[in-house]
Amino acid sequence: MTSLATSGAIAVFDIDGVLRDVSNSYRRALADTVEKFTQGQYRPTPDDIDRLKGEGQWNNDWEGSQELVYRYFESQGQGRAAIALDYGQIVDFFQHRYRGPNLEDPNQWTGYITQEPLLVSAAYFAELTRDRIPWGFFSGATQGSARFVLERRLGLRNPVLVAMEDAPGKPDPAGLLLVVERLTVLHGLPNDLPVIYAGDTVADMQTVVQAQATYAQRRWLGVGILPPHIVAADDAHRQGYSEALREAGARAVVSRVTELTASTVRALKP
């Protein structure tokens, strides 16, 4: 990226549901996992998963899978202490579905991840660079999964990325702060530039709110991105999802990340 020292804002992006459609990958793997560990008795619907995500604390889909399994058995009258779940087995099963059966080879990605439609192109980020908006990524996905889409599919070169292994999960803002710190050093930016974080979940917007409380020297602005399965839903679902994002702290809500242009960024800044 070129020098962006005169930029008026920093843009940071979530990945899942923002840059790629994970309706038939992460969400499918989550549903498969819950179905497997409830012995086929319960498969969560998209609405079930949305409700879980709407609680703001289940950004990690491995943990979300485990939680839905627990809740199913609790609904059957069992206490959590009596439910024998092995988190490692849950993660392993999920990854076999999402990543593919050969987990030992870091170059083998043959699972549901290969079925993720992209929601953006490299040209979008080239336009942000042209308009002097530095950009990076903070995602709850693993480094491997995130770089698969950023580098192998979008063709971005060495993007600034903080992923699951690098920071606490959302809504803890540490990972977002780290991305901004790296971009600030990389481009020689002022320490008080506003930051826009684009994400598709309540946890993403709560992360922005916590970042503002943690680092008040900057202005932190959340932009909610409606994930594809919500864009395709009826008006009531879209409205409800949008309102949940706004209540969690979104300054604006848009249907596609590509609506977040330089002019939109300027309009969002106070």
C-alpha positions as a LaTeX table, in Angstrom:
\begin{tabular}{lrrr}
\hline
Residue & $x$ (\AA) & $y$ (\AA) & $z$ (\AA) \\
\hline
Met1 & 0.00 & 0.00 & 0.00 \\
Thr2 & 1.12 & 3.56 & $-0.67$ \\
Ser3 & 1.54 & 6.28 & 1.93 \\
Leu4 & $-1.81$ & 7.30 & 3.34 \\
Ala5 & $-0.63$ & 9.90 & 5.82 \\
Thr6 & $-3.22$ & 12.44 & 4.70 \\
Ser7 & $-6.14$ & 10.05 & 5.16 \\
Gly8 & $-9.09$ & 11.21 & 7.23 \\
Ala9 & $-10.12$ & 7.80 & 8.60 \\
Ile10 & $-9.09$ & 4.17 & 9.03 \\
Ala11 & $-11.34$ & 1.33 & 7.83 \\
Val12 & $-11.23$ & $-2.10$ & 9.48 \\
Phe13 & $-13.32$ & $-5.01$ & 8.25 \\
Asp14 & $-14.72$ & $-8.20$ & 9.65 \\
Ile15 & $-14.56$ & $-11.06$ & 7.13 \\
Asp16 & $-17.36$ & $-13.59$ & 7.62 \\
Gly17 & $-20.70$ & $-12.31$ & 6.36 \\
Val18 & $-18.96$ & $-9.14$ & 5.17 \\
Leu19 & $-16.39$ & $-10.22$ & 2.57 \\
Arg20 & $-17.66$ & $-13.75$ & 2.05 \\
Asp21 & $-21.03$ & $-15.45$ & 2.37 \\
Val22 & $-20.72$ & $-18.07$ & 5.09 \\
Ser23 & $-24.37$ & $-19.19$ & 5.03 \\
Asn24 & $-23.41$ & $-22.51$ & 3.45 \\
Ser25 & $-20.04$ & $-22.92$ & 5.15 \\
Tyr26 & $-19.50$ & $-21.76$ & 8.74 \\
Arg27 & $-23.20$ & $-21.79$ & 9.50 \\
Arg28 & $-23.68$ & $-25.14$ & 7.81 \\
Ala29 & $-20.74$ & $-26.59$ & 9.74 \\
Leu30 & $-22.21$ & $-25.21$ & 12.97 \\
Ala31 & $-25.57$ & $-26.84$ & 12.25 \\
Asp32 & $-23.87$ & $-30.13$ & 11.29 \\
Thr33 & $-21.89$ & $-30.08$ & 14.54 \\
Val34 & $-24.90$ & $-29.45$ & 16.74 \\
Glu35 & $-26.82$ & $-32.18$ & 14.94 \\
Lys36 & $-23.93$ & $-34.61$ & 15.40 \\
Phe37 & $-23.48$ & $-33.98$ & 19.13 \\
Thr38 & $-27.21$ & $-34.11$ & 19.86 \\
Gln39 & $-27.29$ & $-37.52$ & 18.19 \\
Gly40 & $-29.39$ & $-36.20$ & 15.33 \\
Gln41 & $-32.12$ & $-34.86$ & 17.60 \\
Tyr42 & $-31.64$ & $-31.16$ & 16.89 \\
Arg43 & $-30.37$ & $-29.17$ & 13.93 \\
Pro44 & $-30.45$ & $-25.37$ & 14.49 \\
Thr45 & $-32.23$ & $-23.27$ & 11.90 \\
Pro46 & $-30.78$ & $-20.04$ & 10.49 \\
Asp47 & $-33.08$ & $-18.15$ & 12.87 \\
Asp48 & $-31.75$ & $-20.18$ & 15.81 \\
Ile49 & $-28.19$ & $-19.22$ & 14.85 \\
Asp50 & $-29.16$ & $-15.56$ & 14.39 \\
Arg51 & $-30.73$ & $-15.50$ & 17.85 \\
Leu52 & $-27.56$ & $-16.98$ & 19.35 \\
Lys53 & $-25.36$ & $-14.47$ & 17.53 \\
Gly54 & $-27.72$ & $-11.70$ & 18.62 \\
Glu55 & $-26.72$ & $-12.32$ & 22.22 \\
Gly56 & $-23.36$ & $-10.75$ & 21.38 \\
Gln57 & $-21.05$ & $-13.34$ & 22.95 \\
Trp58 & $-20.93$ & $-16.23$ & 20.49 \\
Asn59 & $-18.64$ & $-14.91$ & 17.77 \\
Asn60 & $-16.60$ & $-18.12$ & 17.97 \\
Asp61 & $-18.60$ & $-20.77$ & 16.07 \\
Trp62 & $-16.90$ & $-23.64$ & 17.88 \\
Glu63 & $-18.11$ & $-22.23$ & 21.18 \\
Gly64 & $-21.47$ & $-21.41$ & 19.65 \\
Ser65 & $-21.86$ & $-25.03$ & 18.52 \\
Gln66 & $-21.08$ & $-26.28$ & 22.01 \\
Glu67 & $-23.51$ & $-23.81$ & 23.56 \\
Leu68 & $-26.40$ & $-24.92$ & 21.34 \\
Val69 & $-25.68$ & $-28.56$ & 22.20 \\
Tyr70 & $-25.77$ & $-27.69$ & 25.88 \\
Arg71 & $-29.01$ & $-25.78$ & 25.47 \\
Tyr72 & $-30.66$ & $-28.65$ & 23.64 \\
Phe73 & $-29.91$ & $-31.12$ & 26.42 \\
Glu74 & $-30.96$ & $-28.56$ & 29.04 \\
Ser75 & $-34.30$ & $-28.31$ & 27.23 \\
Gln76 & $-34.59$ & $-32.07$ & 27.76 \\
Gly77 & $-34.16$ & $-31.65$ & 31.51 \\
Gln78 & $-30.43$ & $-32.36$ & 31.82 \\
Gly79 & $-27.99$ & $-30.17$ & 33.73 \\
Arg80 & $-24.73$ & $-29.09$ & 32.11 \\
Ala81 & $-22.64$ & $-30.90$ & 34.68 \\
Ala82 & $-24.20$ & $-34.17$ & 33.56 \\
Ile83 & $-23.56$ & $-33.57$ & 29.83 \\
Ala84 & $-20.33$ & $-35.19$ & 28.67 \\
Leu85 & $-19.05$ & $-32.90$ & 25.92 \\
Asp86 & $-15.47$ & $-32.84$ & 24.67 \\
Tyr87 & $-14.74$ & $-29.40$ & 23.25 \\
Gly88 & $-11.76$ & $-30.73$ & 21.29 \\
Gln89 & $-14.00$ & $-33.24$ & 19.54 \\
Ile90 & $-16.49$ & $-30.49$ & 18.70 \\
Val91 & $-13.73$ & $-28.36$ & 17.16 \\
Asp92 & $-12.33$ & $-31.34$ & 15.24 \\
Phe93 & $-15.69$ & $-32.32$ & 13.80 \\
Phe94 & $-16.49$ & $-28.72$ & 12.87 \\
Gln95 & $-13.13$ & $-28.27$ & 11.14 \\
His96 & $-13.51$ & $-31.50$ & 9.17 \\
Arg97 & $-16.75$ & $-30.10$ & 7.79 \\
Tyr98 & $-15.58$ & $-26.53$ & 7.25 \\
Arg99 & $-11.95$ & $-26.97$ & 6.24 \\
Gly100 & $-11.93$ & $-30.55$ & 4.95 \\
Pro101 & $-10.76$ & $-33.98$ & 6.11 \\
Asn102 & $-7.00$ & $-33.39$ & 5.83 \\
Leu103 & $-6.37$ & $-31.06$ & 8.77 \\
Glu104 & $-2.67$ & $-31.93$ & 8.93 \\
Asp105 & $-1.85$ & $-30.26$ & 5.60 \\
Pro106 & $-2.06$ & $-26.44$ & 5.88 \\
Asn107 & $-2.49$ & $-26.19$ & 2.10 \\
Gln108 & $-5.47$ & $-28.52$ & 1.88 \\
Trp109 & $-8.77$ & $-26.65$ & 2.00 \\
Thr110 & $-11.46$ & $-28.86$ & 0.49 \\
Gly111 & $-14.48$ & $-28.50$ & 2.79 \\
Tyr112 & $-17.36$ & $-26.06$ & 2.93 \\
Ile113 & $-14.90$ & $-23.15$ & 2.74 \\
Thr114 & $-14.59$ & $-23.78$ & $-1.00$ \\
Gln115 & $-18.31$ & $-23.00$ & $-1.42$ \\
Glu116 & $-18.22$ & $-19.42$ & $-0.08$ \\
Pro117 & $-19.33$ & $-16.78$ & $-2.58$ \\
Leu118 & $-17.25$ & $-13.61$ & $-2.38$ \\
Leu119 & $-19.10$ & $-10.38$ & $-1.57$ \\
Val120 & $-16.32$ & $-8.03$ & $-2.67$ \\
Ser121 & $-13.38$ & $-7.88$ & $-5.08$ \\
Ala122 & $-9.78$ & $-6.70$ & $-4.78$ \\
Ala123 & $-10.79$ & $-3.64$ & $-6.83$ \\
Tyr124 & $-12.80$ & $-2.35$ & $-3.86$ \\
Phe125 & $-9.71$ & $-2.21$ & $-1.66$ \\
Ala126 & $-7.72$ & $-0.63$ & $-4.50$ \\
Glu127 & $-10.33$ & 2.12 & $-4.57$ \\
Leu128 & $-9.98$ & 2.69 & $-0.82$ \\
Thr129 & $-6.22$ & 2.97 & $-1.24$ \\
Arg130 & $-6.68$ & 5.40 & $-4.13$ \\
Asp131 & $-8.92$ & 7.50 & $-1.88$ \\
Arg132 & $-6.29$ & 7.42 & 0.91 \\
Ile133 & $-8.26$ & 5.25 & 3.31 \\
Pro134 & $-5.98$ & 2.71 & 5.02 \\
Trp135 & $-7.63$ & $-0.63$ & 5.61 \\
Gly136 & $-7.12$ & $-3.86$ & 7.53 \\
Phe137 & $-9.02$ & $-6.81$ & 8.99 \\
Phe138 & $-10.10$ & $-8.02$ & 12.42 \\
Ser139 & $-11.83$ & $-11.39$ & 12.28 \\
Gly140 & $-12.85$ & $-14.20$ & 14.58 \\
Ala141 & $-11.87$ & $-16.66$ & 11.86 \\
Thr142 & $-8.60$ & $-18.56$ & 12.14 \\
Gln143 & $-5.52$ & $-17.14$ & 10.43 \\
Gly144 & $-5.66$ & $-19.94$ & 7.87 \\
Ser145 & $-9.29$ & $-19.40$ & 6.99 \\
Ala146 & $-8.96$ & $-15.62$ & 6.88 \\
Arg147 & $-5.86$ & $-15.68$ & 4.71 \\
Phe148 & $-7.46$ & $-18.25$ & 2.42 \\
Val149 & $-10.05$ & $-15.67$ & 1.40 \\
Leu150 & $-7.89$ & $-12.54$ & 1.64 \\
Glu151 & $-4.80$ & $-13.81$ & $-0.15$ \\
Arg152 & $-5.70$ & $-16.90$ & $-2.17$ \\
Arg153 & $-9.13$ & $-15.78$ & $-3.35$ \\
Leu154 & $-9.03$ & $-11.97$ & $-3.30$ \\
Gly155 & $-5.34$ & $-11.75$ & $-4.13$ \\
Leu156 & $-4.50$ & $-9.16$ & $-1.46$ \\
Arg157 & $-0.79$ & $-8.98$ & $-0.62$ \\
Asn158 & 0.20 & $-9.17$ & 3.05 \\
Pro159 & $-2.95$ & $-7.52$ & 4.41 \\
Val160 & $-2.91$ & $-6.29$ & 8.00 \\
Leu161 & $-4.90$ & $-8.99$ & 9.79 \\
Val162 & $-5.67$ & $-9.89$ & 13.39 \\
Ala163 & $-7.48$ & $-13.24$ & 13.62 \\
Met164 & $-8.61$ & $-15.76$ & 16.22 \\
Glu165 & $-5.13$ & $-16.78$ & 17.34 \\
Asp166 & $-3.92$ & $-13.20$ & 17.79 \\
Ala167 & $-6.34$ & $-11.58$ & 20.25 \\
Pro168 & $-9.27$ & $-12.27$ & 22.58 \\
Gly169 & $-12.62$ & $-12.87$ & 20.94 \\
Lys170 & $-15.14$ & $-10.13$ & 20.29 \\
Pro171 & $-16.57$ & $-8.03$ & 21.84 \\
Asp172 & $-13.18$ & $-7.56$ & 23.51 \\
Pro173 & $-11.68$ & $-4.67$ & 21.47 \\
Ala174 & $-8.01$ & $-5.69$ & 21.85 \\
Gly175 & $-7.82$ & $-7.14$ & 18.33 \\
Leu176 & $-9.39$ & $-4.07$ & 16.76 \\
Leu177 & $-6.96$ & $-1.82$ & 18.63 \\
Leu178 & $-4.06$ & $-3.97$ & 17.42 \\
Val179 & $-5.09$ & $-3.66$ & 13.76 \\
Val180 & $-5.35$ & 0.11 & 14.11 \\
Glu181 & $-1.98$ & 0.28 & 15.83 \\
Arg182 & $-0.34$ & $-1.69$ & 13.02 \\
Leu183 & $-1.94$ & 0.47 & 10.32 \\
Thr184 & $-0.92$ & 3.64 & 12.15 \\
Val185 & 2.73 & 2.55 & 12.25 \\
Leu186 & 2.70 & 1.16 & 8.70 \\
His187 & 1.36 & 4.36 & 7.14 \\
Gly188 & 2.68 & 6.96 & 9.57 \\
Leu189 & $-0.82$ & 8.03 & 10.55 \\
Pro190 & $-1.90$ & 10.45 & 13.29 \\
Asn191 & $-2.95$ & 8.81 & 16.55 \\
Asp192 & $-6.37$ & 10.47 & 16.58 \\
Leu193 & $-7.80$ & 9.44 & 13.20 \\
Pro194 & $-11.38$ & 8.13 & 13.40 \\
Val195 & $-11.77$ & 4.37 & 12.93 \\
Ile196 & $-14.66$ & 2.69 & 11.14 \\
Tyr197 & $-15.26$ & $-1.01$ & 11.82 \\
Ala198 & $-17.56$ & $-2.86$ & 9.43 \\
Gly199 & $-19.14$ & $-6.05$ & 10.75 \\
Asp200 & $-22.31$ & $-8.09$ & 10.51 \\
Thr201 & $-23.02$ & $-9.09$ & 14.12 \\
Val202 & $-24.03$ & $-7.58$ & 17.42 \\
Ala203 & $-20.63$ & $-8.60$ & 18.82 \\
Asp204 & $-18.92$ & $-6.57$ & 16.09 \\
Met205 & $-20.82$ & $-3.43$ & 17.05 \\
Gln206 & $-20.25$ & $-4.04$ & 20.76 \\
Thr207 & $-16.54$ & $-4.26$ & 19.98 \\
Val208 & $-16.65$ & $-0.71$ & 18.60 \\
Val209 & $-18.47$ & 0.54 & 21.70 \\
Gln210 & $-15.85$ & $-1.04$ & 23.95 \\
Ala211 & $-13.03$ & 0.36 & 21.80 \\
Gln212 & $-14.45$ & 3.84 & 22.33 \\
Ala213 & $-14.50$ & 3.28 & 26.07 \\
Thr214 & $-10.96$ & 1.89 & 26.04 \\
Tyr215 & $-9.31$ & 4.41 & 23.70 \\
Ala216 & $-11.28$ & 7.64 & 23.81 \\
Gln217 & $-8.55$ & 9.60 & 21.98 \\
Arg218 & $-10.09$ & 8.34 & 18.74 \\
Arg219 & $-13.63$ & 8.32 & 17.40 \\
Trp220 & $-14.77$ & 4.73 & 16.81 \\
Leu221 & $-17.69$ & 4.21 & 14.42 \\
Gly222 & $-19.49$ & 0.93 & 13.78 \\
Val223 & $-21.05$ & 0.18 & 10.40 \\
Gly224 & $-23.39$ & $-2.80$ & 10.33 \\
Ile225 & $-23.31$ & $-4.94$ & 7.18 \\
Leu226 & $-26.36$ & $-7.11$ & 6.59 \\
Pro227 & $-25.20$ & $-10.68$ & 5.85 \\
Pro228 & $-26.54$ & $-12.24$ & 2.63 \\
His229 & $-29.11$ & $-14.49$ & 4.31 \\
Ile230 & $-30.66$ & $-11.40$ & 5.91 \\
Val231 & $-30.54$ & $-9.36$ & 2.70 \\
Ala232 & $-32.51$ & $-12.20$ & 1.07 \\
Ala233 & $-35.03$ & $-12.39$ & 3.94 \\
Asp234 & $-38.35$ & $-10.58$ & 4.23 \\
Asp235 & $-38.71$ & $-6.96$ & 5.32 \\
Ala236 & $-39.48$ & $-7.85$ & 8.93 \\
His237 & $-36.31$ & $-9.92$ & 9.31 \\
Arg238 & $-34.16$ & $-7.25$ & 7.66 \\
Gln239 & $-35.66$ & $-4.54$ & 9.84 \\
Gly240 & $-35.24$ & $-6.57$ & 13.01 \\
Tyr241 & $-31.63$ & $-7.44$ & 12.22 \\
Ser242 & $-30.83$ & $-3.82$ & 11.36 \\
Glu243 & $-32.37$ & $-2.58$ & 14.57 \\
Ala244 & $-30.37$ & $-5.09$ & 16.61 \\
Leu245 & $-27.15$ & $-3.80$ & 15.02 \\
Arg246 & $-28.13$ & $-0.19$ & 15.69 \\
Glu247 & $-29.06$ & $-0.93$ & 19.30 \\
Ala248 & $-25.65$ & $-2.58$ & 19.73 \\
Gly249 & $-23.92$ & 0.59 & 18.52 \\
Ala250 & $-23.97$ & 0.75 & 14.71 \\
Arg251 & $-23.78$ & 4.29 & 13.39 \\
Ala252 & $-25.17$ & 3.10 & 10.03 \\
Val253 & $-26.39$ & $-0.16$ & 8.48 \\
Val254 & $-25.89$ & $-1.06$ & 4.81 \\
Ser255 & $-26.74$ & $-4.07$ & 2.67 \\
Arg256 & $-23.27$ & $-4.60$ & 1.14 \\
Val257 & $-19.80$ & $-3.66$ & 2.28 \\
Thr258 & $-19.11$ & $-2.02$ & $-1.08$ \\
Glu259 & $-21.55$ & 0.71 & $-0.04$ \\
Leu260 & $-18.87$ & 1.81 & 2.41 \\
Thr261 & $-17.03$ & 4.16 & 0.03 \\
Ala262 & $-14.80$ & 7.17 & 0.66 \\
Ser263 & $-17.81$ & 9.48 & 0.45 \\
Thr264 & $-19.71$ & 7.32 & 2.95 \\
Val265 & $-16.72$ & 7.40 & 5.29 \\
Arg266 & $-16.59$ & 11.19 & 5.11 \\
Ala267 & $-20.32$ & 11.41 & 5.84 \\
Leu268 & $-19.97$ & 9.15 & 8.88 \\
Lys269 & $-17.20$ & 11.15 & 10.52 \\
Pro270 & $-18.38$ & 13.63 & 13.17 \\
\hline
\end{tabular}
